[in-house]
Every structure is written in structure tokens, then in C-alpha cells.
Short mmCIF file of C-alpha atoms in Angstrom, two decimals:
data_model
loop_
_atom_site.label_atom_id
_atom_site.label_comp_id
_atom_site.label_asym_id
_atom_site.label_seq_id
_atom_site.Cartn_x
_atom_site.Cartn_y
_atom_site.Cartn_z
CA UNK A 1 15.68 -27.83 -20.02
CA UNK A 2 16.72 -25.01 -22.13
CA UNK A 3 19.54 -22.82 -22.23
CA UNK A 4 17.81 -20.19 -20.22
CA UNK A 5 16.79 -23.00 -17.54
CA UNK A 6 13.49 -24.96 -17.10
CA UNK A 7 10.18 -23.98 -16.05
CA UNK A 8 9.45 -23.79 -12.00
CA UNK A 9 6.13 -24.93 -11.35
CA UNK A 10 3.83 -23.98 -8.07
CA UNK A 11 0.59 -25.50 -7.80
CA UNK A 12 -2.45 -24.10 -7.56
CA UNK A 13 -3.17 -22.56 -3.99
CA UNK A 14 0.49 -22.24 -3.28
CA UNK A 15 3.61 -20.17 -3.11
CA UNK A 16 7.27 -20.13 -3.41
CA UNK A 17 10.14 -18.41 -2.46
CA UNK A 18 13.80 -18.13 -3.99
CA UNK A 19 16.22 -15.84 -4.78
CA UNK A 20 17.21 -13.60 -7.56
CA UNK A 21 20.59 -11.90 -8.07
CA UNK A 22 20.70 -8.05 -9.73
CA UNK A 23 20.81 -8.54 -13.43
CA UNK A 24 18.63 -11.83 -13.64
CA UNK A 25 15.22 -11.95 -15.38
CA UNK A 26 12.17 -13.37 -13.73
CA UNK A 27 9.56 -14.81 -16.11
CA UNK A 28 6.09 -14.72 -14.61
CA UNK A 29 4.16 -17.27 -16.60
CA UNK A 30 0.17 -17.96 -16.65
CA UNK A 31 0.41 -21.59 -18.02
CA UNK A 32 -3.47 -21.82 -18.36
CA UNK A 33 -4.49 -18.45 -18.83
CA UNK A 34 -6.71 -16.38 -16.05
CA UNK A 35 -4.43 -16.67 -13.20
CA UNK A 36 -3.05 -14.44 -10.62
CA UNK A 37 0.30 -14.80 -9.23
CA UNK A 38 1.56 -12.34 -5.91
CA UNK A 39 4.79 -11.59 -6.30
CA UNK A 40 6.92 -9.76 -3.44
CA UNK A 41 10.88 -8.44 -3.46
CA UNK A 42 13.08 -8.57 -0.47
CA UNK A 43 16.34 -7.18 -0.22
CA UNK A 44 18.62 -9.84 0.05
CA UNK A 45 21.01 -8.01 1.90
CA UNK A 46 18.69 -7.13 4.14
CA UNK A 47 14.91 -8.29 4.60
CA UNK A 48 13.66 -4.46 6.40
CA UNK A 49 13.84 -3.58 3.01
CA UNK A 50 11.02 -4.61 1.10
CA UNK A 51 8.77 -3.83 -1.72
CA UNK A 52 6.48 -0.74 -1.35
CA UNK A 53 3.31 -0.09 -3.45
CA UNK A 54 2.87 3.19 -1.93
CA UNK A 55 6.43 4.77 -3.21
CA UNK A 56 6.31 3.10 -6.33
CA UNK A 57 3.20 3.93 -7.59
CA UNK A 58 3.69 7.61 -6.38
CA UNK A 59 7.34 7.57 -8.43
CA UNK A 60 5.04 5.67 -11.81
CA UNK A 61 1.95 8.34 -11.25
CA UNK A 62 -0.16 5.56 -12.25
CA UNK A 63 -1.82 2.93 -10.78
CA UNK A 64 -1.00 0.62 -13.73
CA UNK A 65 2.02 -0.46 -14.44
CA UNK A 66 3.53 -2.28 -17.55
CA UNK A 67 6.72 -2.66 -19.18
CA UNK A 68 9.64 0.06 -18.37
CA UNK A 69 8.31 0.71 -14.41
CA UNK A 70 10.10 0.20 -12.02
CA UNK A 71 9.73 -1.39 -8.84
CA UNK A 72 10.22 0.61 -5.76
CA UNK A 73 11.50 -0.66 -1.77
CA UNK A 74 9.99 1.29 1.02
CA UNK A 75 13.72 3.01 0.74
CA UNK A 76 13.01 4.33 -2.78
CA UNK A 77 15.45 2.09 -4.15
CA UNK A 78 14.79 0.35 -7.45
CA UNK A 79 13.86 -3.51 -6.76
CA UNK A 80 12.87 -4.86 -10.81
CA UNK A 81 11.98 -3.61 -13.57
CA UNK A 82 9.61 -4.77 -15.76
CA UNK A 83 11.26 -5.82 -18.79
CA UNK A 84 8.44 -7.64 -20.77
CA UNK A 85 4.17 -7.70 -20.45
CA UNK A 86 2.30 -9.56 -23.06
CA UNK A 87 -1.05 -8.31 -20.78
CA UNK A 88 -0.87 -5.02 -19.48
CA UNK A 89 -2.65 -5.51 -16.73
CA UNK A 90 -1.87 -5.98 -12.86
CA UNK A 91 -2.99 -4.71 -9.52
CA UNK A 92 -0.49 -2.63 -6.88
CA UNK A 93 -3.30 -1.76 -4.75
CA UNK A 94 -4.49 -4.92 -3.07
CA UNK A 95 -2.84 -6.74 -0.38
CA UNK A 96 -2.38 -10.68 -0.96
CA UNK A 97 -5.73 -12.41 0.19
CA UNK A 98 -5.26 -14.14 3.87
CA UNK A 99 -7.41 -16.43 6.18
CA UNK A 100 -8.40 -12.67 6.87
CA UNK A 101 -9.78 -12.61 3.48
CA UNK A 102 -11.70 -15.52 3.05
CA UNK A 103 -13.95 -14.79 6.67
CA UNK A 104 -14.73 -11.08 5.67
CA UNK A 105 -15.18 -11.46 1.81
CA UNK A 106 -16.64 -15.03 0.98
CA UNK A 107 -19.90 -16.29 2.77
CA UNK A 108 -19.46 -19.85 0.70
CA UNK A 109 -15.62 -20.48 0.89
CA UNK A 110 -13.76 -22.71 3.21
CA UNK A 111 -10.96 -21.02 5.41
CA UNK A 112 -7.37 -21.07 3.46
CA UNK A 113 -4.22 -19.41 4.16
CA UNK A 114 -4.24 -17.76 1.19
CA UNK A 115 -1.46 -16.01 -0.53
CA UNK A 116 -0.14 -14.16 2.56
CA UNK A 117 0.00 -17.06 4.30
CA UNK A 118 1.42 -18.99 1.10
CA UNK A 119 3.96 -15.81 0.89
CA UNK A 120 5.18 -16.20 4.84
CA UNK A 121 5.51 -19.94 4.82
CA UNK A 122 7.45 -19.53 1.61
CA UNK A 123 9.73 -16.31 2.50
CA UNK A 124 9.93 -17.42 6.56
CA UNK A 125 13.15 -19.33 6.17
CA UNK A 126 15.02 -15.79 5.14
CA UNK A 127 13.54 -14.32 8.13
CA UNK A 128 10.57 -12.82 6.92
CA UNK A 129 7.30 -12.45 9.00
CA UNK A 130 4.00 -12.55 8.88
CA UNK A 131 3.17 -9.50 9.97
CA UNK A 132 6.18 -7.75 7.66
CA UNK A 133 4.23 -8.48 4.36
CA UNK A 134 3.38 -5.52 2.54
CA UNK A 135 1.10 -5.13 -0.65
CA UNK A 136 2.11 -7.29 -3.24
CA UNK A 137 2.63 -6.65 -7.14
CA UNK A 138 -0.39 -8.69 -8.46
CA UNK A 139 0.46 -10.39 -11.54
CA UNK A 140 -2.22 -10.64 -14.34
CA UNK A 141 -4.68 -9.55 -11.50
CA UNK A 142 -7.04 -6.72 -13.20
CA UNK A 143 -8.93 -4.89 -10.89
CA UNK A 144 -10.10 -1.69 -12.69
CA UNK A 145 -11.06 1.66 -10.39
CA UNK A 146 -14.08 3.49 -11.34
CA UNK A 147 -11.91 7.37 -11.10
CA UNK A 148 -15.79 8.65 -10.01
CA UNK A 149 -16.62 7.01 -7.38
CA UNK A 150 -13.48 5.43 -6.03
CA UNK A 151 -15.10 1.93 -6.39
CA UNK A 152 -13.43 -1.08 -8.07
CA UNK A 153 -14.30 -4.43 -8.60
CA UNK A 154 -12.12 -7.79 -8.96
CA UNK A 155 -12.65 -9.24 -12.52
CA UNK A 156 -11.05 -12.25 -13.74
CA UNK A 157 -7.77 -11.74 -15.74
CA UNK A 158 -6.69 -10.62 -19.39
CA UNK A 159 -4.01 -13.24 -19.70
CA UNK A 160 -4.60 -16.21 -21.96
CA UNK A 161 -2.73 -19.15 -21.83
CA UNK A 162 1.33 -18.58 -21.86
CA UNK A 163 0.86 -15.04 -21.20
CA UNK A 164 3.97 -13.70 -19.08
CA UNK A 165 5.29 -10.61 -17.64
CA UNK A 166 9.39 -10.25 -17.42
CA UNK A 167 11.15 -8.59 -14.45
CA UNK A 168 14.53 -7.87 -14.00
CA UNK A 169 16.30 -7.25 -10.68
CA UNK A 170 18.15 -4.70 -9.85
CA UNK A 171 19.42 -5.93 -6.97
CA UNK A 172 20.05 -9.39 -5.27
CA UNK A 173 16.21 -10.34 -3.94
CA UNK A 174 14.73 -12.91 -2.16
CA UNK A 175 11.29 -13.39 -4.05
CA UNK A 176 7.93 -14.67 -2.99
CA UNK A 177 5.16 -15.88 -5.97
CA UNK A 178 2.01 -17.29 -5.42
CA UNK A 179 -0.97 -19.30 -8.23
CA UNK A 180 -3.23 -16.82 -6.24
CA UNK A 181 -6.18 -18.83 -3.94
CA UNK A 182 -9.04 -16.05 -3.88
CA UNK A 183 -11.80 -17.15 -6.66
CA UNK A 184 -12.53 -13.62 -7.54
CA UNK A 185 -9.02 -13.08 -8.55
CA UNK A 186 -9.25 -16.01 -11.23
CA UNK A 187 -13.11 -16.35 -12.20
CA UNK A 188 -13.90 -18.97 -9.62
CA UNK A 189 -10.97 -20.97 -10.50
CA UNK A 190 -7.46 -22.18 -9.19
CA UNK A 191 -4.52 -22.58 -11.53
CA UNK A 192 -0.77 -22.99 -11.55
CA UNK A 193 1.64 -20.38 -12.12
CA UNK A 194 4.96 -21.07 -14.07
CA UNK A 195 8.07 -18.93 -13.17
CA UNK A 196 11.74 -19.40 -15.09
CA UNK A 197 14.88 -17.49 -14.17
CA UNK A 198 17.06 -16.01 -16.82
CA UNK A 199 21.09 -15.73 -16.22
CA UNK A 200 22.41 -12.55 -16.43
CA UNK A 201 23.41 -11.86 -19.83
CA UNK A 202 21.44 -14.86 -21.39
CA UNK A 203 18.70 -12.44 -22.28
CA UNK A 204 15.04 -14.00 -22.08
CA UNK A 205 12.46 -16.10 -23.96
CA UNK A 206 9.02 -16.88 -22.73
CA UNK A 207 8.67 -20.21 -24.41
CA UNK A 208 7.44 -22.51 -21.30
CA UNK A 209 9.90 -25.03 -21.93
CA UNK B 1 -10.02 25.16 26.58
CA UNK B 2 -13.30 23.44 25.81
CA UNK B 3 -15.40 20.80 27.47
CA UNK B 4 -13.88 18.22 24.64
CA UNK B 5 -10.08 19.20 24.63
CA UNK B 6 -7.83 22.20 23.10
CA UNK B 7 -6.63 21.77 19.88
CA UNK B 8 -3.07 20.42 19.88
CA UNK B 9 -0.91 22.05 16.83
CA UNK B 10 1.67 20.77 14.42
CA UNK B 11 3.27 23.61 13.05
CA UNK B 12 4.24 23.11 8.89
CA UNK B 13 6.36 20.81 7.57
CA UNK B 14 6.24 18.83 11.15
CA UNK B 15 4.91 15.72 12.55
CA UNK B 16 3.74 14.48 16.41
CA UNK B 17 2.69 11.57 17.87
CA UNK B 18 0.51 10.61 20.68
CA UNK B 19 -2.14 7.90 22.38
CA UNK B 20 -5.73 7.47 21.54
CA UNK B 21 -7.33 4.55 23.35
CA UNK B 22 -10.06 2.61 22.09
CA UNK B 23 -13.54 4.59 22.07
CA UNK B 24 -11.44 7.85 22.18
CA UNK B 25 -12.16 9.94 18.83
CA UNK B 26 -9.46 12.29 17.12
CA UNK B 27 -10.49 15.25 15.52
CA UNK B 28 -8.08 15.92 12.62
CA UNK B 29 -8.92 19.97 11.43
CA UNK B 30 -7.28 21.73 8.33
CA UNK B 31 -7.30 25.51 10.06
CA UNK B 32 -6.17 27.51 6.88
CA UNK B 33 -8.01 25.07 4.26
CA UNK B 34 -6.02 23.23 1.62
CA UNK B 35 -3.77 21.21 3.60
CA UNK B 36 -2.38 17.68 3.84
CA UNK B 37 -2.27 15.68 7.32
CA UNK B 38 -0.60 12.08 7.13
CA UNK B 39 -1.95 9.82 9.82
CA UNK B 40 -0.43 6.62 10.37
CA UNK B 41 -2.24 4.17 13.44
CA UNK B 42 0.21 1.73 15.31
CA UNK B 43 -1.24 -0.50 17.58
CA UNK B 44 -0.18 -0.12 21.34
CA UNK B 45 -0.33 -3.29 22.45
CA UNK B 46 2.34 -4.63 19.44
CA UNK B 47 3.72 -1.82 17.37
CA UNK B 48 4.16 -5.00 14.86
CA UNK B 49 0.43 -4.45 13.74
CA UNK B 50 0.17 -1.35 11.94
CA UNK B 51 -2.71 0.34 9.38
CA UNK B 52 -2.53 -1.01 6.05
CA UNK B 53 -4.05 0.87 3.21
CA UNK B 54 -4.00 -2.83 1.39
CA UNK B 55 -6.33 -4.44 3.70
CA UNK B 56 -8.80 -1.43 3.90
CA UNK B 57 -9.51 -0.74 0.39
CA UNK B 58 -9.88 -4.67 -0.07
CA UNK B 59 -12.35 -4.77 2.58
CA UNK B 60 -13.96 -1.64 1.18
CA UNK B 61 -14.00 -2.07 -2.26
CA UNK B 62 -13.32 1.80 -2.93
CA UNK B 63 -9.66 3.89 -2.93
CA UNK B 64 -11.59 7.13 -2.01
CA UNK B 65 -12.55 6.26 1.72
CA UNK B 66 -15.32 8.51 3.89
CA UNK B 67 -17.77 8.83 6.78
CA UNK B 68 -18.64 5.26 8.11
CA UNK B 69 -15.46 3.19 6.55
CA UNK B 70 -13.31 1.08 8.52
CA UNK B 71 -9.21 1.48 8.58
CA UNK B 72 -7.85 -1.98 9.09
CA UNK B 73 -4.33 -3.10 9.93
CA UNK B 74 -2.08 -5.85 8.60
CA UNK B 75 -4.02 -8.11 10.63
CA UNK B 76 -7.20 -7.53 9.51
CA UNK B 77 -8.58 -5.58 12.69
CA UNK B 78 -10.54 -2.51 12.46
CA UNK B 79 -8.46 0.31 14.23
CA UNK B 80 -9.84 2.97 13.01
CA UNK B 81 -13.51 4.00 12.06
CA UNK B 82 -14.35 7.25 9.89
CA UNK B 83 -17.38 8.85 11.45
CA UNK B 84 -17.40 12.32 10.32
CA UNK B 85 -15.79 13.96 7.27
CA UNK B 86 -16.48 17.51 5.99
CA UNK B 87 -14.47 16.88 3.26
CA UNK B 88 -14.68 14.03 1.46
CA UNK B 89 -11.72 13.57 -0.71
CA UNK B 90 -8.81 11.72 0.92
CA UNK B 91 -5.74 9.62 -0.46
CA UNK B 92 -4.89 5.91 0.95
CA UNK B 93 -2.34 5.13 -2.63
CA UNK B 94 0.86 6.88 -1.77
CA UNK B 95 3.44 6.79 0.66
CA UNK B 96 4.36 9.63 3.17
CA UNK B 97 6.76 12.61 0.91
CA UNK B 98 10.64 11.37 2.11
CA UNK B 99 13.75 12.43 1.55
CA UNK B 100 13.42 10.62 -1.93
CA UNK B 101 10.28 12.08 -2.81
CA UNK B 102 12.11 15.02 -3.05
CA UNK B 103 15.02 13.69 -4.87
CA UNK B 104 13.00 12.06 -7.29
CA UNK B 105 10.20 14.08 -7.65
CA UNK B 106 11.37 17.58 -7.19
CA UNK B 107 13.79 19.62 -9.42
CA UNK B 108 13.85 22.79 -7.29
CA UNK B 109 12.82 21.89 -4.12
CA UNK B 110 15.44 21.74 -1.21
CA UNK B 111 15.91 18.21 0.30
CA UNK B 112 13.24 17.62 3.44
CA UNK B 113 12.78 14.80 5.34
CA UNK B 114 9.14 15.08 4.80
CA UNK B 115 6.42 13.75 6.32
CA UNK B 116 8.04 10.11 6.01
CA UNK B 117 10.89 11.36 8.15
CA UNK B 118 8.52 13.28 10.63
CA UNK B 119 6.95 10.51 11.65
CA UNK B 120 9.41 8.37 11.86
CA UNK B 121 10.80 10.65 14.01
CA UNK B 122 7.83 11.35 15.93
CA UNK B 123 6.72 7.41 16.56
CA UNK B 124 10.68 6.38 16.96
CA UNK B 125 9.59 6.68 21.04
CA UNK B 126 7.30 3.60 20.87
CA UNK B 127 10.02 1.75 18.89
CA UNK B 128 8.14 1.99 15.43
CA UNK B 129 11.45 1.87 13.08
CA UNK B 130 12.16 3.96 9.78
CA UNK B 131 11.38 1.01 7.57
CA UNK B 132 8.16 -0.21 8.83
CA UNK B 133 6.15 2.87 8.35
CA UNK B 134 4.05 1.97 5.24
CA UNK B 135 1.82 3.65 3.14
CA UNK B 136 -0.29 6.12 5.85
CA UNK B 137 -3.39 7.59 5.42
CA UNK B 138 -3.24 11.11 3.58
CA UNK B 139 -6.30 13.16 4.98
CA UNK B 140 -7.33 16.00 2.86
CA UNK B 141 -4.74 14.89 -0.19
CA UNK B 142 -6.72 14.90 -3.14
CA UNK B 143 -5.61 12.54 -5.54
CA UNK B 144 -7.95 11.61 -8.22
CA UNK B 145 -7.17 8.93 -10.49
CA UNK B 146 -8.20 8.11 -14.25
CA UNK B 147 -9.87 4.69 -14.81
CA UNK B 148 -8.66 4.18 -17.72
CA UNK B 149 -5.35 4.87 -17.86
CA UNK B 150 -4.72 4.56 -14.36
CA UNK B 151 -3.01 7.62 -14.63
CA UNK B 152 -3.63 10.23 -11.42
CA UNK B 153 -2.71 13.87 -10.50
CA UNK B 154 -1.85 15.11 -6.96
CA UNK B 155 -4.18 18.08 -6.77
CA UNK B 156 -4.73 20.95 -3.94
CA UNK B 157 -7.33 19.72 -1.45
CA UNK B 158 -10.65 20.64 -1.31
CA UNK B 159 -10.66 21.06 2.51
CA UNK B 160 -11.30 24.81 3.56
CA UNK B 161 -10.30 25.92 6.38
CA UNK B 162 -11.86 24.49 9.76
CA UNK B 163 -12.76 21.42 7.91
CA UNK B 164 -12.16 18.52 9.34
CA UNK B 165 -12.40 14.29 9.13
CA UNK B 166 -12.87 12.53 12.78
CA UNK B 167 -12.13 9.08 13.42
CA UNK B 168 -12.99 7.01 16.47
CA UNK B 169 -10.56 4.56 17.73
CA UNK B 170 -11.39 0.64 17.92
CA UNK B 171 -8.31 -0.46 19.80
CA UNK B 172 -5.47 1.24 21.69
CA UNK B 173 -3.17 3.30 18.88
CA UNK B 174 -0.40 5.15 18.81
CA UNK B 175 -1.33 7.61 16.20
CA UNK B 176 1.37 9.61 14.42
CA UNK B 177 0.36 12.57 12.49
CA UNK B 178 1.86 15.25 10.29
CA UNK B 179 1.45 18.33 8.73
CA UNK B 180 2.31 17.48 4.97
CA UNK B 181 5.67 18.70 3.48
CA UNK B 182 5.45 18.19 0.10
CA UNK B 183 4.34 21.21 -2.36
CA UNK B 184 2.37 19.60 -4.72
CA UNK B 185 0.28 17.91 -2.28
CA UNK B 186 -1.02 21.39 -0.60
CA UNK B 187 -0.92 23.61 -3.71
CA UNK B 188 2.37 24.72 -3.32
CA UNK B 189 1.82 26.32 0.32
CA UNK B 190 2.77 24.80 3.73
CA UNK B 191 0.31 25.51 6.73
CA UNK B 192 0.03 24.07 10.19
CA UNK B 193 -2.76 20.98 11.16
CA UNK B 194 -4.83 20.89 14.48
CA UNK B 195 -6.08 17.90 15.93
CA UNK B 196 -8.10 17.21 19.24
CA UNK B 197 -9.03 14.47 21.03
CA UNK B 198 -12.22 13.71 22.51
CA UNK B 199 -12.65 11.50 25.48
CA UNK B 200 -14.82 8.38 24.83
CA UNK B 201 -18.18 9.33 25.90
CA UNK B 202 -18.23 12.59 25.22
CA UNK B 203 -19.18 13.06 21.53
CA UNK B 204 -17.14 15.14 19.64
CA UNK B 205 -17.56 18.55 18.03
CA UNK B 206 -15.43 20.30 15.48
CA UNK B 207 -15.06 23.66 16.83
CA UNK B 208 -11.17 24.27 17.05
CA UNK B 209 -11.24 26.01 20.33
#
């Protein structure tokens, strides 16, 4: 363990949930390289307020987003921040993929609960439900949009191994993170994800200690 | 009065709400030409299942949505199916204008609860709350976006006036519906919306009588 705390692992095909006070940093890590990780804010205070895709990309005007945006709720209040992106790439369109996902999308893959249902299980014991989950920050998921014709296609991830993107909250969140389960998010494979949380104050590293 | 309905009116800056039923198809017309209509589809049976812009441009594989594609809700059911559309250009990215978008957005524009607050307003009767209204579907809002950057510009529709995008209902819906508040999304103007309904069965036609 090191002074800014030890690495959380979640499996591959899984999620987590935990909380995060304002002023502590959230260090999304891709362990392997090539791995998407959902990640969804929740007001701590309380869970109506949750985070919106729709307000914060119209407050960013871009569909991009990379260190110094913020993270909106649906009540145009300021959720995280990112603080830190060694990729520069993530997806704020998409909603998590769900059992939903796998029957309409994948001709050859076996039924899985995906990351929605990953994200419920995980955030259901603060009262979250399945029905309440919005569109989730993609982590490391690229998914560039042809400004033509509209179209976009789901190509596996910039991030190498130990890649990371740093948020900070900006108020006290509960959060849910996922090692994605769709294979198109992660060329065709399933990974972990590594998270650490930084103490206010401590200020954060990315080593994956 | 004609054999398919009157048009119904939402006057600018305003919202309504009202009940299409499965097979039923709503006629949403831009009289004047260059104006915004957020349409956001609830489902009647549980107001818990709502559109989700996430699930529908997953499914379709586009952002810029037209004749023939499927709005889905957060449960992956088609409510919604786009069968005719004069204009071609619609936005499914960006929240409803609120109270904030004005704030935050606006230098010199008085505050308005915008079209996040008219239908929120207008839906309140079926019990849809304030903080469950997610990202609706912006007919006529013209919002192209740049590949590469992922940088995009909120433009004047290209709608002219008696154009119009019709959808046909797949289950029961509430439907709430506005006539957009925010300058930049109508070119600086504010103009009213019509919308009809025509009864399953009878086929619709465009001609705002």
C-alpha cells in the first residue's frame, strides 16, 4: 500500500460501487491496456441526482472530453472533474451495454448482464435502480462519429497498459465502475480495471501500486 | 377540422403534454420554419420507462436519426418509430434548455425555465418528476458535430415552415412536447410548434389544417 492507498481491483465482466467525498481523486486505471471501464456519479446526498450526458456535453460543446471538463448532474451541478488523461479518449454518448445489448447487437454472444446490470447490482444497496441508470462516462471507450453522416463505429481503445484518467469530485458521490463486458468495446477481449482513491489534499500518482 | 385531426398548438417558449396509444402517429409540424420542438416519450403503463437517447443511437449506430429509425427507452423497447421526416436534421446529444442553460450558457438572456422546465411542468400530471426527464429528443435542432475534434455548433434548423417529422407510436406514451426556448437553438427567434395526431388506421398526412 502506498501513501495514497492501494489499488482496487474489479474483474473482468464486473462492477463496483463506493463512495467518494468532494475533494478526493478517483484514478481510473487500464491495468492491461484496451479496456473500457463505465463509470457513473450519484449524489450522495441524494441519489435523484445523477450524472447527465446530455447537460454536460451541451455545457463542454464537445462530444470529447479530456482533462479540465467537468462533469455535469441532470441539475447542472458539477459532479468531477477531470483532473488527469494520459488517453484522450472516451465516449459520453453510449449507454452501458445490458442483457438488452447482447440480444440486439451480437448474433454469437451468450446473454450477460452487462455493465448496466454490473452498475445496478453494484449501486442497488444506496438505493439506486435499474431503471434510474442514465448514460455513463465511458472510460478509454473510443467510439469516433463520422460529423457526415452521423454514423460511428465502436473501435477498440487507445489506452495501453497503465493508462489512467484522474477525476476529482466535487461533491460527496456514490460511484459505479465497471471492466466493461461488450467485446466491441475492448477488441474481443475482457480485462480488469484498476481504480485507487486519493485523500483530499494527498494530491495523486498513477503508479498502480 | 380534417378527416385526421386539427392541429393542436404550443404557443413559444411553452410545452404540453398528451396520450398517443400504440399504432397512433403524431405529426410534429414547424409552421414558421426554423424552429425547435423537444419531444420526450414516457411510457403509460410505468412512467419509470422513459426514451433514452443512449439506447437508440447504440442500437442505431448513427447520432443524426431519420425516416425508418427506432426510439428506444431505458429498457430497450421500441416506443417510437420515425416514418416520415421532411427534414432530416435532428439532435438526440443535448438535454432540454433549463433554467441553467441559461445561467451557464447565456450572458444576456433573461432566466427561463426552458423547455426542461416546460415539460416538467407539462408531464408533472402523470407523476413524471423534475429529475427524471433525461436527455429528449430535439426535432428540427440542428446540431452538427466535428469528427475530429468532437467539437459541435448549435445551428438554426433547416426545417421551413410546414415541415414536419411523424412518428408512429409502438406502445402506449405519454408524449410531452415543447416549443424550444432557447435562442441559439432557433436562430435567435421564438415561434410556436403544431402537432396532430392521427388515429391508428388512418394514415397520416401533413397538411396543418
Amino acid at each position: 500500500m502506498s501513501a495514497n492507498g492501494h489499488s482496487h481491483h474489479i474483474p473482468p465482466r464486473s462492477g463496483a460501487a463506493f463512495e467518494l467525498k468532494a475533494g478526493e481523486e478517483l484514478i481510473v486505471i487500464d491495468p492491461e491496456g484496451g479496456q473500457v471501464a463505465d463509470l457513473l456519479a450519484v449524489s450522495l446526498a441524494d441519489i435523484r441526482e445523477m450524472l447527465s450526458s446530455g447537460r454536460t456535453l451541451d455545457y463542454a460543446e464537445r462530444i470529447y472530453l479530456t482533462t479540465g471538463d467537468k462533469l455535469y448532474s441532470n441539475r447542472s451541478n458539477v459532479m468531477l472533474e477531470i483532473v488527469e488523461d494520459t488517453v484522450g479518449r472516451h465516449d459520453f454518448l453510449l449507454t452501458p451495454c445490458s442483457e438488452a445489448t447482447f440480444r440486439l447487437c451480437y448474433d454469437n454472444e451468450p446473454p450477460h448482464q452487462g455493465c448496466h446490470g454490473n452498475l445496478a447490482a453494484a449501486l442497488a444497496p444506496w438505493g439506486v435502480t435499474d431503471d434510474a441508470i442514465p448514460v455513463a462516462f465511458n472510460c478509454f471507450m473510443n467510439v469516433p462519429v463520422d460529423g457526415e453522416t452521423g454514423r460511428f463505429k465502436v473501435l477498440p481503445p487507445l489506452s495501453k497498459a497503465g493508462d489512467h484518467i484522474t477525476f476529482r469530485a466535487e461533491m460527496d458521490l456514490v460511484i459505479g465502475l465497471t471492466a466493461c463486458s461488450a467485446p466491441a468495446s475492448n477488441g474481443g477481449s475482457f480485462k480488469p480495471i484498476h481504480y485507487r482513491i486519493v485523500p483530499k489534499d494527498e494530491g495523486g500518482t498513477a503508479s498502480d501500486g
